[in-house]
Coordinates of C-alpha atoms in Angstrom, one line a residue:
X6 CA -57.7 -62.3 -23.2
X7 CA -55.6 -59.1 -23.0
X8 CA -57.2 -55.7 -22.8
X9 CA -55.6 -52.6 -24.5
X10 CA -56.0 -49.0 -23.5
X11 CA -58.2 -48.3 -26.6
X12 CA -60.8 -50.8 -25.6
X13 CA -59.5 -53.5 -28.0
X14 CA -59.3 -56.9 -26.5
X15 CA -56.9 -59.6 -27.9
X16 CA -58.0 -63.2 -27.6
X17 CA -57.5 -66.6 -29.0
X18 CA -58.9 -70.1 -29.0
X19 CA -57.8 -73.5 -30.1
X20 CA -59.7 -75.0 -33.0
X21 CA -58.6 -78.5 -34.1
X22 CA -55.2 -78.0 -32.5
X23 CA -54.6 -74.7 -34.3
X24 CA -54.5 -71.3 -32.5
X25 CA -57.0 -68.8 -33.9
X26 CA -56.3 -65.3 -32.8
X27 CA -58.6 -62.3 -32.9
X28 CA -59.3 -58.9 -31.5
X29 CA -62.6 -57.5 -30.4
X30 CA -64.1 -54.2 -29.3
X31 CA -67.5 -52.6 -28.8
X32 CA -70.8 -54.0 -27.6
X33 CA -74.0 -55.0 -29.5
X34 CA -74.9 -57.4 -32.2
X35 CA -71.8 -59.4 -33.2
X36 CA -70.0 -58.7 -36.4
X37 CA -67.0 -60.9 -37.5
X38 CA -64.4 -59.6 -40.0
X39 CA -62.4 -61.9 -42.2
X40 CA -59.4 -60.5 -44.1
X41 CA -57.9 -61.4 -47.4
X42 CA -54.8 -63.4 -48.2
X43 CA -51.5 -62.1 -46.7
X44 CA -53.3 -59.6 -44.6
X45 CA -54.6 -59.8 -41.0
X46 CA -57.7 -58.7 -39.0
X47 CA -56.1 -55.3 -38.8
X48 CA -57.1 -54.5 -42.3
X49 CA -60.6 -53.7 -41.0
X50 CA -59.4 -51.3 -38.3
X51 CA -60.8 -48.2 -40.0
X52 CA -64.2 -49.8 -40.6
X53 CA -64.4 -51.1 -37.0
X54 CA -63.7 -47.7 -35.7
X55 CA -67.0 -46.4 -37.2
X56 CA -69.0 -49.4 -35.9
X57 CA -67.8 -50.2 -32.4
X58 CA -70.1 -47.8 -30.8
X59 CA -73.1 -50.1 -31.6
X60 CA -71.6 -53.4 -32.5
X61 CA -69.4 -56.1 -31.0
X62 CA -66.6 -56.2 -33.7
X63 CA -64.5 -59.3 -33.8
X64 CA -61.5 -59.2 -36.2
X65 CA -60.0 -62.5 -36.9
X66 CA -56.5 -63.5 -38.0
X67 CA -57.1 -66.4 -40.4
X68 CA -54.8 -69.5 -40.2
X69 CA -51.3 -68.7 -41.3
X70 CA -51.8 -64.9 -40.8
X71 CA -51.1 -62.4 -38.0
X72 CA -51.0 -64.0 -34.5
X73 CA -52.8 -67.2 -35.6
X74 CA -51.1 -70.6 -36.0
X75 CA -51.4 -72.9 -39.0
X76 CA -51.2 -76.6 -40.0
X77 CA -47.8 -77.3 -41.6
X78 CA -49.5 -79.9 -43.8
X79 CA -51.6 -77.1 -45.4
X80 CA -55.3 -76.4 -45.4
X81 CA -58.1 -75.4 -47.7
X82 CA -60.8 -72.7 -48.0
X83 CA -63.3 -75.3 -46.7
X84 CA -61.1 -76.0 -43.7
X85 CA -61.1 -72.3 -42.9
X86 CA -64.8 -72.1 -43.3
X87 CA -65.2 -74.9 -40.9
X88 CA -62.9 -73.2 -38.4
X89 CA -64.9 -69.9 -38.6
X90 CA -68.1 -71.8 -37.8
X91 CA -66.3 -73.2 -34.7
X92 CA -65.0 -69.8 -33.8
X93 CA -68.4 -68.3 -33.9
X94 CA -69.6 -70.8 -31.4
X95 CA -66.5 -70.3 -29.3
X96 CA -67.1 -66.6 -28.9
X97 CA -70.7 -67.0 -27.9
X98 CA -72.6 -68.5 -30.8
X99 CA -74.5 -67.0 -33.6
X100 CA -76.0 -65.7 -35.5
X101 CA -73.3 -63.2 -36.5
X102 CA -72.8 -60.9 -39.5
X103 CA -69.8 -61.9 -41.5
X104 CA -67.8 -59.2 -43.3
X105 CA -65.1 -60.6 -45.6
X106 CA -62.8 -59.3 -48.3
X107 CA -61.3 -61.6 -51.0
X108 CA -60.5 -64.9 -49.4
X109 CA -62.4 -63.7 -46.3
X110 CA -65.5 -63.2 -48.4
X111 CA -65.1 -66.6 -50.0
X112 CA -64.9 -68.1 -46.6
X113 CA -68.0 -66.1 -45.4
X114 CA -70.1 -67.4 -48.2
X115 CA -69.2 -71.0 -47.5
X116 CA -70.0 -70.5 -43.8
X117 CA -73.4 -69.2 -44.7
X118 CA -74.0 -72.2 -46.9
X119 CA -72.8 -74.8 -44.4
X120 CA -74.0 -73.2 -41.2
X121 CA -76.9 -70.9 -42.0
X122 CA -78.0 -70.9 -38.4
X123 CA -74.7 -69.2 -37.4
X124 CA -75.0 -66.3 -40.0
X125 CA -77.4 -63.5 -39.8
X126 CA -76.1 -61.4 -42.7
X127 CA -73.1 -61.1 -45.0
X128 CA -71.0 -58.4 -46.5
X129 CA -69.0 -59.9 -49.3
X130 CA -66.2 -57.6 -50.7
X131 CA -64.2 -58.6 -53.9
X132 CA -65.1 -62.2 -53.6
X133 CA -66.6 -64.4 -56.3
X134 CA -68.0 -67.9 -55.9
X135 CA -65.1 -69.5 -57.8
X136 CA -61.4 -69.6 -57.2
X137 CA -58.9 -67.6 -59.2
X138 CA -58.0 -68.4 -62.7
X139 CA -55.2 -70.9 -63.2
X140 CA -52.6 -68.4 -64.2
X141 CA -53.5 -66.1 -61.2
X142 CA -53.3 -69.1 -58.8
X143 CA -49.9 -70.1 -60.2
X144 CA -48.6 -66.6 -59.9
X145 CA -49.8 -66.3 -56.3
X146 CA -48.2 -69.7 -55.5
X147 CA -45.0 -68.4 -57.0
X148 CA -45.1 -65.3 -54.9
X149 CA -45.6 -67.4 -51.8
X150 CA -42.5 -69.3 -52.6
X151 CA -40.5 -66.1 -52.8
X152 CA -41.8 -64.9 -49.5
X153 CA -40.8 -68.3 -48.0
X154 CA -37.3 -68.7 -49.5
X155 CA -35.9 -65.4 -50.8
X156 CA -33.8 -62.9 -48.9
X157 CA -35.3 -59.8 -47.5
X158 CA -34.5 -57.5 -50.5
X159 CA -36.0 -59.9 -53.0
X160 CA -39.1 -60.5 -50.8
X161 CA -39.7 -56.8 -50.4
X162 CA -39.3 -56.2 -54.1
X163 CA -41.7 -59.0 -55.0
X164 CA -44.3 -57.6 -52.7
X165 CA -43.8 -54.1 -54.0
X166 CA -44.2 -55.3 -57.6
X167 CA -47.4 -57.2 -56.8
X168 CA -49.0 -54.5 -54.6
X169 CA -50.4 -52.2 -57.3
X170 CA -52.5 -54.9 -58.8
X171 CA -54.7 -54.8 -55.7
X172 CA -55.4 -51.2 -55.8
X173 CA -57.0 -48.5 -57.9
X174 CA -54.7 -47.0 -60.4
X175 CA -52.3 -44.5 -58.7
X176 CA -53.2 -45.4 -55.2
X177 CA -49.7 -46.8 -54.1
X178 CA -48.1 -43.6 -55.3
X179 CA -50.7 -41.3 -53.7
X180 CA -50.6 -43.1 -50.4
X181 CA -47.0 -44.0 -49.6
X182 CA -47.6 -44.3 -45.8
X183 CA -50.6 -46.7 -46.2
X184 CA -48.8 -48.6 -48.9
X185 CA -45.8 -49.2 -46.6
X186 CA -48.0 -50.4 -43.8
X187 CA -49.6 -52.9 -46.1
X188 CA -46.2 -54.1 -47.2
X189 CA -45.0 -54.5 -43.7
X190 CA -47.9 -56.7 -42.8
X191 CA -47.1 -59.0 -45.8
X192 CA -43.4 -59.2 -44.9
X193 CA -44.0 -59.9 -41.2
X194 CA -45.9 -63.1 -42.0
X195 CA -44.3 -66.4 -41.0
X196 CA -42.1 -67.6 -43.9
X197 CA -43.2 -71.2 -43.6
X198 CA -46.9 -70.1 -43.5
X199 CA -46.6 -67.8 -46.6
X200 CA -46.0 -70.6 -49.0
X201 CA -49.0 -72.6 -47.6
X202 CA -51.2 -69.5 -47.5
X203 CA -50.5 -68.8 -51.2
X204 CA -51.8 -72.2 -52.2
X205 CA -55.2 -71.8 -50.5
X206 CA -57.1 -69.7 -53.0
X207 CA -56.1 -71.9 -56.0
X208 CA -57.7 -74.9 -54.4
X209 CA -61.1 -73.4 -53.9
X210 CA -63.9 -75.2 -55.8
X211 CA -66.8 -73.1 -57.3
X212 CA -69.9 -72.7 -55.2
X213 CA -71.8 -70.7 -58.0
X214 CA -74.5 -73.4 -58.1
X215 CA -75.0 -72.9 -54.3
X216 CA -75.4 -69.1 -54.2
X217 CA -79.2 -69.5 -54.1
X218 CA -78.7 -71.3 -50.8
X219 CA -77.5 -68.0 -49.2
X220 CA -80.8 -66.6 -48.1
X221 CA -79.7 -64.2 -45.4
X222 CA -79.4 -60.5 -46.2
X223 CA -76.2 -59.9 -48.2
X224 CA -74.3 -56.8 -49.3
X225 CA -72.1 -57.6 -52.3
X226 CA -69.3 -55.0 -52.8
X227 CA -66.9 -54.8 -55.8
X228 CA -64.3 -52.1 -56.6
X229 CA -65.0 -50.7 -60.1
X230 CA -61.4 -51.4 -61.0
X231 CA -61.4 -54.9 -59.8
X232 CA -61.0 -57.1 -62.9
X233 CA -63.4 -59.7 -61.4
X234 CA -66.1 -57.1 -60.8
X235 CA -68.2 -58.9 -63.5
X236 CA -69.3 -61.3 -60.7
X237 CA -71.2 -58.7 -58.8
X238 CA -74.5 -58.7 -61.0
X239 CA -74.3 -62.5 -61.3
X240 CA -74.1 -63.0 -57.6
X241 CA -77.0 -60.7 -56.6
X242 CA -79.1 -62.3 -59.3
X243 CA -78.5 -65.7 -57.8
X244 CA -78.8 -64.7 -54.1
X245 CA -82.4 -64.2 -52.8
X246 CA -81.7 -61.3 -50.5
X247 CA -78.6 -59.7 -51.9
X248 CA -77.9 -56.2 -53.3
X249 CA -74.8 -54.8 -55.1
X250 CA -72.6 -51.8 -54.4
X251 CA -69.9 -50.9 -56.9
X252 CA -67.3 -48.7 -55.3
X253 CA -65.9 -46.0 -57.5
X254 CA -62.1 -45.4 -57.8
X255 CA -61.4 -48.7 -56.0
X256 CA -59.7 -51.9 -56.8
X257 CA -59.6 -55.2 -55.0
X258 CA -58.5 -53.7 -51.7
X259 CA -61.4 -51.3 -51.6
X260 CA -61.3 -50.6 -47.9
X261 CA -57.9 -48.9 -48.5
X262 CA -58.8 -47.3 -51.8
X263 CA -62.1 -45.8 -50.6
X264 CA -62.3 -46.2 -46.8
X265 CA -65.0 -43.7 -46.0
X266 CA -67.3 -45.1 -48.7
X267 CA -66.8 -48.6 -47.6
X268 CA -67.3 -47.8 -44.0
X269 CA -70.5 -45.9 -44.8
X270 CA -72.0 -48.6 -46.9
X271 CA -71.1 -51.3 -44.5
X272 CA -72.5 -49.4 -41.5
X273 CA -75.7 -48.5 -43.4
X274 CA -76.3 -52.2 -44.3
X275 CA -75.6 -53.4 -40.8
X276 CA -78.0 -50.8 -39.3
X277 CA -80.7 -51.9 -41.7
X278 CA -80.2 -55.6 -40.8
X279 CA -80.1 -55.0 -37.1
X280 CA -82.5 -52.0 -37.0
X281 CA -80.0 -50.2 -34.9
X282 CA -81.0 -46.6 -34.2
X283 CA -78.2 -44.1 -34.2
X284 CA -78.2 -40.6 -32.9
X285 CA -79.0 -37.9 -35.6

């Protein structure tokens, strides 16, 4: 592991021949953060800053993202869930709280179903139990091919064209610096990996009939402008210990659209689960 001046430690471990990279900071009950497609563990940086005084925060780069490696033959959501289970054991064992956005949330639910002994609680952000609709999956796969094959100008144009769909109306225009940072993360991803990454969500099979098996405490969060927010009430109705938070003025990337609200809601939930006492 490599230590940084701000207390963040970079680490990695080998899982089934693939390098899994992560950063961690803080001390206390372990919380593992799982990002969405084309992002990295850094997407949770602002949330982690509010939690690291009382939690051990581990932000993972999922396969094909950030500093992590990938299988050139491709992989599935279930493969990632199995890897997260092994990673939990590698960093000291569970149970941990898993916090995941989009694909990260989909993975977190599957880990809780397959390895309930490793998961103490869940925060599921913008993730339903099914995969994307066929049209959305095809569009994502096409975007992945552009990132893999096109020249730099076309790659950037395609990413900029897609970006507003993930945010609340007007967010990109109102936050040019943050929007540019998000684009830079997408465009820095390994070209070969991006095409494979883009195929993963479309291959997910539904776990709707298994939601009742998620018995740990769960916070289900949806941005009010996320077109798939209809899943929120259905999910909490099926999960025995879940509650729903709808984030106003937020789209799919709710941690960017409403960072303070998301950090407060996640922190409050974790403190309830872990009965952590904070100074008034």
